[in-house]
């Protein structure tokens, strides 16, 4: 793990990380082994850019300067690094290989562009990882984080799902972790098989499809088609584009407010089981294709746009989250 030269000094956390590895390297060398310990700087990216914006300096210049300072600081701590084998990820000698790797994936059809919901910090003007969102706020500057749909590059890792599931078998991992991985992959593959077209994730953001009778098709992903007769309502993710198209005029303001509130929550918070389930009726009704029954359509933030098609047919009798939602909240437009 290389240091981020985003600040202008080494901090204790850096060294806290490096001591165990350095100690182990020394131990192995003392046992007569030929130990190679390279060193480097993770210098191309978000923290460096944010530091540059904050200080009003060019990221290239201050990154090089920070590396010089941190290198000298590291040397005074006398780690066993081979300084002839130093790299910095912001240099063309390094990132030409990242570019080569990306182009190789692209040429093989494994990199594609798609609209996906992301965590957006309006003051950093950047996308944040789930881990960088703390209680709905940016961990760096405390700004309220929004969910936004942005066009971005995705990798078609689902092409490898079957192999990844099969290869889990030989891994010495806890059974619980293996099970989670398998479930995740099973959902991801089913999703790309159910979806029309090649994209898979983010499919809910495709243009709506109008049926012969003038109604609109809602694409749904489920791992339990056997439970579809028990559907009592449908829930859409707040980011689902059909919400705008279909919402009843009378419900428009309430739905817009609910979406704004949901935009401030991270996906992790939205999925948290100790949060009460919330939702808002859209005034739209849907027809369940398996039995022709009319059911209400709600917007609920426990439905994620990044999972499946961003729409669920809710079956409280067979699904814990649907059950919690149905119990905690009664829809005024329900039968
Ligand atoms: Zn921020």
Tab-separated table of C-alpha atoms and ligand atoms in Angstrom:
chain	number	residue	atom	x	y	z
A	1	UNK	CA	0.000	0.000	0.000
A	2	UNK	CA	1.554	3.256	-1.162
A	3	UNK	CA	1.237	6.618	0.596
A	4	UNK	CA	-1.135	9.261	-0.697
A	5	UNK	CA	0.959	12.433	-0.978
A	6	UNK	CA	-2.231	14.478	-0.709
A	7	UNK	CA	-1.064	16.329	2.374
A	8	UNK	CA	2.343	17.909	2.507
A	9	UNK	CA	3.736	15.629	5.234
A	10	UNK	CA	3.815	12.013	6.217
A	11	UNK	CA	1.373	11.339	9.024
A	12	UNK	CA	1.503	8.754	11.750
A	13	UNK	CA	-1.167	6.655	10.046
A	14	UNK	CA	1.193	6.050	7.117
A	15	UNK	CA	3.957	4.723	9.325
A	16	UNK	CA	1.503	2.749	11.431
A	17	UNK	CA	0.743	0.816	8.226
A	18	UNK	CA	4.312	0.299	7.104
A	19	UNK	CA	5.966	-0.864	10.312
A	20	UNK	CA	4.551	-4.428	10.341
A	21	UNK	CA	5.484	-5.041	6.673
A	22	UNK	CA	8.937	-3.555	7.148
A	23	UNK	CA	9.504	-5.606	10.289
A	24	UNK	CA	8.490	-8.770	8.486
A	25	UNK	CA	10.765	-7.915	5.529
A	26	UNK	CA	13.722	-7.453	7.895
A	27	UNK	CA	12.934	-10.691	9.666
A	28	UNK	CA	12.978	-12.572	6.365
A	29	UNK	CA	16.227	-10.909	5.306
A	30	UNK	CA	17.835	-11.881	8.616
A	31	UNK	CA	16.849	-15.448	7.850
A	32	UNK	CA	19.004	-15.165	4.753
A	33	UNK	CA	16.266	-14.602	2.194
A	34	UNK	CA	16.620	-12.273	-0.752
A	35	UNK	CA	13.900	-9.724	0.054
A	36	UNK	CA	12.698	-7.118	-2.413
A	37	UNK	CA	10.768	-4.219	-0.888
A	38	UNK	CA	9.781	-1.543	-3.419
A	39	UNK	CA	8.251	1.793	-2.485
A	40	UNK	CA	5.797	4.130	-4.152
A	41	UNK	CA	3.251	6.913	-4.013
A	42	UNK	CA	-0.433	6.619	-4.815
A	43	UNK	CA	-0.331	10.124	-6.208
A	44	UNK	CA	-2.855	10.233	-9.043
A	45	UNK	CA	-6.347	10.896	-7.945
A	46	UNK	CA	-8.938	12.470	-5.815
A	47	UNK	CA	-7.004	13.453	-2.663
A	48	UNK	CA	-4.264	15.117	-4.741
A	49	UNK	CA	-6.834	17.019	-6.799
A	50	UNK	CA	-8.789	18.131	-3.766
A	51	UNK	CA	-5.631	19.334	-2.057
A	52	UNK	CA	-4.744	21.312	-5.215
A	53	UNK	CA	-8.190	22.921	-5.300
A	54	UNK	CA	-8.038	23.759	-1.603
A	55	UNK	CA	-4.586	25.362	-1.845
A	56	UNK	CA	-4.995	26.916	-5.298
A	57	UNK	CA	-1.914	25.203	-6.717
A	58	UNK	CA	-1.269	22.926	-9.716
A	59	UNK	CA	-1.664	19.260	-8.663
A	60	UNK	CA	1.428	18.199	-10.655
A	61	UNK	CA	3.692	20.671	-8.886
A	62	UNK	CA	2.536	20.187	-5.333
A	63	UNK	CA	2.389	16.401	-5.753
A	64	UNK	CA	6.061	16.322	-6.800
A	65	UNK	CA	6.948	18.630	-3.909
A	66	UNK	CA	4.974	16.584	-1.363
A	67	UNK	CA	6.631	13.389	-2.561
A	68	UNK	CA	10.068	14.928	-2.001
A	69	UNK	CA	9.203	15.864	1.577
A	70	UNK	CA	7.546	12.525	2.365
A	71	UNK	CA	10.450	10.591	0.802
A	72	UNK	CA	12.917	12.368	3.099
A	73	UNK	CA	10.653	11.782	6.102
A	74	UNK	CA	10.378	8.097	5.265
A	75	UNK	CA	14.156	7.811	4.920
A	76	UNK	CA	14.694	9.212	8.415
A	77	UNK	CA	12.584	6.325	9.705
A	78	UNK	CA	15.075	3.947	8.010
A	79	UNK	CA	12.716	1.420	6.443
A	80	UNK	CA	14.255	-1.310	4.313
A	81	UNK	CA	12.914	0.027	0.988
A	82	UNK	CA	14.811	-0.312	-2.245
A	83	UNK	CA	14.729	3.335	-3.315
A	84	UNK	CA	15.925	2.369	-6.810
A	85	UNK	CA	12.499	0.741	-7.230
A	86	UNK	CA	10.304	3.710	-6.453
A	87	UNK	CA	7.215	4.575	-8.495
A	88	UNK	CA	4.600	7.328	-8.448
A	89	UNK	CA	1.195	6.712	-10.033
A	90	UNK	CA	0.870	10.266	-11.411
A	91	UNK	CA	3.824	9.836	-13.767
A	92	UNK	CA	3.301	8.847	-17.432
A	93	UNK	CA	5.757	5.947	-16.931
A	94	UNK	CA	3.237	4.455	-14.534
A	95	UNK	CA	-0.193	5.452	-15.877
A	96	UNK	CA	0.595	4.419	-19.445
A	97	UNK	CA	0.094	0.889	-18.126
A	98	UNK	CA	-3.262	1.759	-16.538
A	99	UNK	CA	-4.294	3.208	-19.899
A	100	UNK	CA	-3.019	0.160	-21.741
A	101	UNK	CA	-5.013	-2.089	-19.412
A	102	UNK	CA	-8.179	-0.038	-19.890
A	103	UNK	CA	-7.817	-0.020	-23.695
A	104	UNK	CA	-7.271	-3.764	-23.697
A	105	UNK	CA	-10.505	-4.262	-21.729
A	106	UNK	CA	-12.303	-1.804	-24.020
A	107	UNK	CA	-11.139	-3.553	-27.187
A	108	UNK	CA	-12.395	-6.849	-25.751
A	109	UNK	CA	-15.839	-5.304	-25.156
A	110	UNK	CA	-15.376	-5.477	-21.377
A	111	UNK	CA	-15.554	-1.709	-20.730
A	112	UNK	CA	-18.731	0.213	-21.542
A	113	UNK	CA	-20.458	3.458	-20.651
A	114	UNK	CA	-23.660	3.471	-18.638
A	115	UNK	CA	-25.741	5.790	-16.471
A	116	UNK	CA	-25.390	4.807	-12.829
A	117	UNK	CA	-26.418	6.445	-9.554
A	118	UNK	CA	-23.417	7.683	-7.563
A	119	UNK	CA	-22.668	9.579	-4.339
A	120	UNK	CA	-21.984	13.168	-5.354
A	121	UNK	CA	-20.365	15.807	-3.122
A	122	UNK	CA	-21.431	19.232	-4.412
A	123	UNK	CA	-18.534	21.074	-2.781
A	124	UNK	CA	-15.751	18.617	-3.747
A	125	UNK	CA	-17.470	18.359	-7.169
A	126	UNK	CA	-16.697	14.698	-7.219
A	127	UNK	CA	-18.007	11.174	-6.795
A	128	UNK	CA	-17.438	9.542	-3.400
A	129	UNK	CA	-17.111	5.875	-2.524
A	130	UNK	CA	-19.720	4.518	-0.058
A	131	UNK	CA	-17.008	4.463	2.626
A	132	UNK	CA	-16.410	8.196	2.167
A	133	UNK	CA	-20.012	9.010	3.043
A	134	UNK	CA	-20.533	9.265	6.799
A	135	UNK	CA	-24.121	9.781	7.997
A	136	UNK	CA	-25.063	11.202	4.616
A	137	UNK	CA	-22.193	13.710	4.615
A	138	UNK	CA	-18.850	13.929	2.814
A	139	UNK	CA	-16.106	12.676	5.164
A	140	UNK	CA	-13.753	15.444	4.017
A	141	UNK	CA	-15.829	18.599	4.257
A	142	UNK	CA	-19.117	17.542	5.836
A	143	UNK	CA	-21.245	18.636	2.847
A	144	UNK	CA	-24.539	16.846	2.350
A	145	UNK	CA	-23.981	14.103	-0.232
A	146	UNK	CA	-26.518	13.680	-3.066
A	147	UNK	CA	-27.382	10.671	-5.171
A	148	UNK	CA	-26.977	11.543	-8.843
A	149	UNK	CA	-27.192	9.640	-12.074
A	150	UNK	CA	-23.947	10.084	-13.979
A	151	UNK	CA	-22.647	8.538	-17.169
A	152	UNK	CA	-19.558	6.571	-16.323
A	153	UNK	CA	-17.368	3.676	-17.362
A	154	UNK	CA	-18.266	0.228	-16.121
A	155	UNK	CA	-16.548	-3.145	-16.470
A	156	UNK	CA	-18.554	-6.139	-17.585
A	157	UNK	CA	-17.422	-8.341	-14.706
A	158	UNK	CA	-20.689	-10.278	-14.930
A	159	UNK	CA	-19.164	-12.136	-17.915
A	160	UNK	CA	-16.983	-13.904	-15.362
A	161	UNK	CA	-19.699	-14.591	-12.799
A	162	UNK	CA	-19.954	-18.336	-13.391
A	163	UNK	CA	-16.209	-18.813	-13.112
A	164	UNK	CA	-16.043	-16.633	-10.016
A	165	UNK	CA	-18.816	-18.622	-8.323
A	166	UNK	CA	-17.222	-21.973	-9.258
A	167	UNK	CA	-13.782	-20.934	-8.047
A	168	UNK	CA	-15.088	-19.908	-4.623
A	169	UNK	CA	-15.352	-23.594	-3.773
A	170	UNK	CA	-11.605	-24.114	-3.359
A	171	UNK	CA	-11.065	-20.930	-1.348
A	172	UNK	CA	-10.300	-21.107	2.349
A	173	UNK	CA	-12.837	-18.416	3.288
A	174	UNK	CA	-15.574	-18.362	5.947
A	175	UNK	CA	-18.736	-20.052	4.629
A	176	UNK	CA	-20.766	-16.924	5.365
A	177	UNK	CA	-18.521	-14.812	3.106
A	178	UNK	CA	-18.667	-17.415	0.348
A	179	UNK	CA	-22.451	-17.493	0.584
A	180	UNK	CA	-22.695	-13.718	0.316
A	181	UNK	CA	-20.414	-13.724	-2.725
A	182	UNK	CA	-22.448	-16.457	-4.377
A	183	UNK	CA	-25.745	-14.648	-3.749
A	184	UNK	CA	-24.330	-11.407	-5.040
A	185	UNK	CA	-23.063	-13.054	-8.203
A	186	UNK	CA	-26.258	-14.989	-8.728
A	187	UNK	CA	-28.251	-11.738	-8.586
A	188	UNK	CA	-25.790	-9.950	-10.862
A	189	UNK	CA	-25.895	-12.679	-13.505
A	190	UNK	CA	-29.632	-13.096	-13.384
A	191	UNK	CA	-29.867	-9.342	-13.766
A	192	UNK	CA	-27.796	-9.296	-16.933
A	193	UNK	CA	-29.744	-12.250	-18.304
A	194	UNK	CA	-33.154	-10.758	-17.566
A	195	UNK	CA	-32.308	-7.308	-18.865
A	196	UNK	CA	-32.954	-6.517	-22.508
A	197	UNK	CA	-29.795	-5.407	-24.250
A	198	UNK	CA	-26.202	-5.719	-23.164
A	199	UNK	CA	-25.895	-3.253	-20.312
A	200	UNK	CA	-27.185	-5.042	-17.204
A	201	UNK	CA	-26.637	-2.711	-14.247
A	202	UNK	CA	-28.230	0.688	-14.709
A	203	UNK	CA	-30.900	-0.743	-16.977
A	204	UNK	CA	-33.623	1.111	-15.131
A	205	UNK	CA	-32.215	4.271	-16.658
A	206	UNK	CA	-33.071	3.182	-20.181
A	207	UNK	CA	-35.886	4.899	-22.090
A	208	UNK	CA	-39.354	3.668	-21.007
A	209	UNK	CA	-41.085	1.245	-23.297
A	210	UNK	CA	-44.713	2.033	-24.197
A	211	UNK	CA	-47.055	-0.903	-24.698
A	212	UNK	CA	-49.814	-1.266	-27.312
A	213	UNK	CA	-52.569	-0.115	-24.932
A	214	UNK	CA	-50.655	3.091	-24.134
A	215	UNK	CA	-49.430	1.964	-20.702
A	216	UNK	CA	-45.746	1.844	-19.857
A	217	UNK	CA	-43.742	-1.320	-19.175
A	218	UNK	CA	-41.879	-1.429	-15.878
A	219	UNK	CA	-38.926	-3.751	-16.019
A	220	UNK	CA	-38.472	-5.729	-12.808
A	221	UNK	CA	-35.760	-8.051	-11.609
A	222	UNK	CA	-36.571	-10.787	-9.117
A	223	UNK	CA	-34.745	-13.846	-7.821
A	224	UNK	CA	-38.118	-15.313	-6.776
A	225	UNK	CA	-40.509	-15.410	-9.750
A	226	UNK	CA	-42.403	-18.149	-7.852
A	227	UNK	CA	-43.681	-15.512	-5.394
A	228	UNK	CA	-45.164	-13.132	-7.987
A	229	UNK	CA	-48.754	-14.164	-7.168
A	230	UNK	CA	-48.235	-12.653	-3.699
A	231	UNK	CA	-47.329	-9.173	-4.925
A	232	UNK	CA	-49.271	-6.466	-3.037
A	233	UNK	CA	-47.490	-3.298	-4.231
A	234	UNK	CA	-44.639	-2.129	-6.426
A	235	UNK	CA	-41.807	0.052	-5.221
A	236	UNK	CA	-39.521	2.151	-7.393
A	237	UNK	CA	-36.136	3.566	-6.422
A	238	UNK	CA	-36.331	7.358	-5.953
A	239	UNK	CA	-33.893	7.775	-8.876
A	240	UNK	CA	-36.040	5.706	-11.234
A	241	UNK	CA	-36.665	7.871	-14.342
A	242	UNK	CA	-40.234	6.612	-14.720
A	243	UNK	CA	-41.151	8.367	-11.484
A	244	UNK	CA	-40.928	11.710	-13.299
A	245	UNK	CA	-42.814	10.463	-16.322
A	246	UNK	CA	-45.661	8.705	-14.542
A	247	UNK	CA	-46.249	10.410	-11.204
A	248	UNK	CA	-49.759	11.695	-10.622
A	249	UNK	CA	-49.940	15.534	-10.709
A	250	UNK	CA	-51.453	15.630	-7.196
A	251	UNK	CA	-48.596	13.561	-5.828
A	252	UNK	CA	-45.779	15.371	-7.678
A	253	UNK	CA	-44.698	17.717	-4.834
A	254	UNK	CA	-44.719	15.042	-2.153
A	255	UNK	CA	-42.755	12.684	-4.397
A	256	UNK	CA	-40.223	15.411	-5.274
A	257	UNK	CA	-39.658	16.123	-1.578
A	258	UNK	CA	-39.208	12.444	-0.807
A	259	UNK	CA	-36.670	12.131	-3.626
A	260	UNK	CA	-34.682	15.117	-2.336
A	261	UNK	CA	-34.517	13.563	1.137
A	262	UNK	CA	-33.493	10.196	-0.283
A	263	UNK	CA	-30.741	11.840	-2.342
A	264	UNK	CA	-29.008	12.774	0.902
A	265	UNK	CA	-28.701	9.192	2.105
A	266	UNK	CA	-25.997	6.722	1.119
A	267	UNK	CA	-26.965	3.319	-0.275
A	268	UNK	CA	-25.646	1.722	2.901
A	269	UNK	CA	-27.900	3.893	5.071
A	270	UNK	CA	-30.864	3.234	2.809
A	271	UNK	CA	-30.394	-0.504	3.168
A	272	UNK	CA	-29.787	-0.418	6.904
A	273	UNK	CA	-32.148	-2.749	8.736
A	274	UNK	CA	-32.451	-0.574	11.846
A	275	UNK	CA	-33.838	2.369	9.909
A	276	UNK	CA	-37.625	2.535	9.668
A	277	UNK	CA	-38.772	1.878	6.105
A	278	UNK	CA	-40.276	4.899	4.390
A	279	UNK	CA	-42.063	5.485	1.110
A	280	UNK	CA	-44.497	7.726	-0.691
A	281	UNK	CA	-47.383	6.846	-3.040
A	282	UNK	CA	-47.100	7.983	-6.645
A	283	UNK	CA	-50.793	7.741	-7.503
A	284	UNK	CA	-49.854	5.310	-10.282
A	285	UNK	CA	-51.156	1.785	-10.410
A	286	UNK	CA	-49.567	-1.215	-12.076
A	287	UNK	CA	-50.936	-4.465	-13.434
A	288	UNK	CA	-49.305	-7.654	-12.210
A	289	UNK	CA	-48.807	-9.671	-15.421
A	290	UNK	CA	-49.174	-13.060	-13.715
A	291	UNK	CA	-52.722	-12.508	-12.412
A	292	UNK	CA	-53.916	-9.201	-13.902
A	293	UNK	CA	-54.327	-7.667	-10.432
A	294	UNK	CA	-54.043	-3.891	-10.029
A	295	UNK	CA	-51.548	-2.799	-7.367
A	296	UNK	CA	-50.306	0.618	-6.150
A	297	UNK	CA	-46.875	1.920	-7.136
A	298	UNK	CA	-44.783	3.672	-4.460
A	299	UNK	CA	-41.403	5.295	-4.320
A	300	UNK	CA	-39.306	3.797	-1.514
A	301	UNK	CA	-35.662	4.473	-0.727
A	302	UNK	CA	-34.927	0.882	0.321
A	303	UNK	CA	-35.084	0.119	-3.388
A	304	UNK	CA	-31.727	0.933	-4.983
A	305	UNK	CA	-31.433	2.053	-8.606
A	306	UNK	CA	-28.071	0.322	-8.838
A	307	UNK	CA	-29.521	-3.088	-7.979
A	308	UNK	CA	-31.525	-4.991	-10.579
A	309	UNK	CA	-33.748	-2.580	-12.488
A	310	UNK	CA	-34.436	-0.195	-9.609
A	311	UNK	CA	-37.983	-1.523	-9.271
A	312	UNK	CA	-39.349	-4.317	-7.112
A	313	UNK	CA	-42.610	-6.196	-7.038
A	314	UNK	CA	-43.092	-6.407	-3.309
A	315	UNK	CA	-44.159	-9.657	-1.690
A	316	UNK	CA	-44.546	-9.016	2.060
A	317	UNK	CA	-45.427	-12.667	2.667
A	318	UNK	CA	-42.072	-13.894	1.330
A	319	UNK	CA	-39.596	-11.041	1.688
A	320	UNK	CA	-38.380	-9.570	4.990
A	321	UNK	CA	-37.819	-6.025	3.730
A	322	UNK	CA	-41.148	-5.920	1.930
A	323	UNK	CA	-42.789	-7.241	5.092
A	324	UNK	CA	-41.119	-4.583	7.277
A	325	UNK	CA	-42.187	-1.895	4.845
A	326	UNK	CA	-45.771	-3.082	4.585
A	327	UNK	CA	-46.006	-3.365	8.386
A	328	UNK	CA	-44.449	-0.001	9.187
A	329	UNK	CA	-46.432	1.958	6.727
A	330	UNK	CA	-49.871	1.725	5.183
A	331	UNK	CA	-50.279	3.229	1.794
A	332	UNK	CA	-53.334	5.549	1.560
A	333	UNK	CA	-53.866	4.369	-1.999
A	334	UNK	CA	-53.757	0.709	-1.058
A	335	UNK	CA	-56.949	-1.284	-1.361
B	1	LIG	ZN1	-16.849	16.834	-0.125
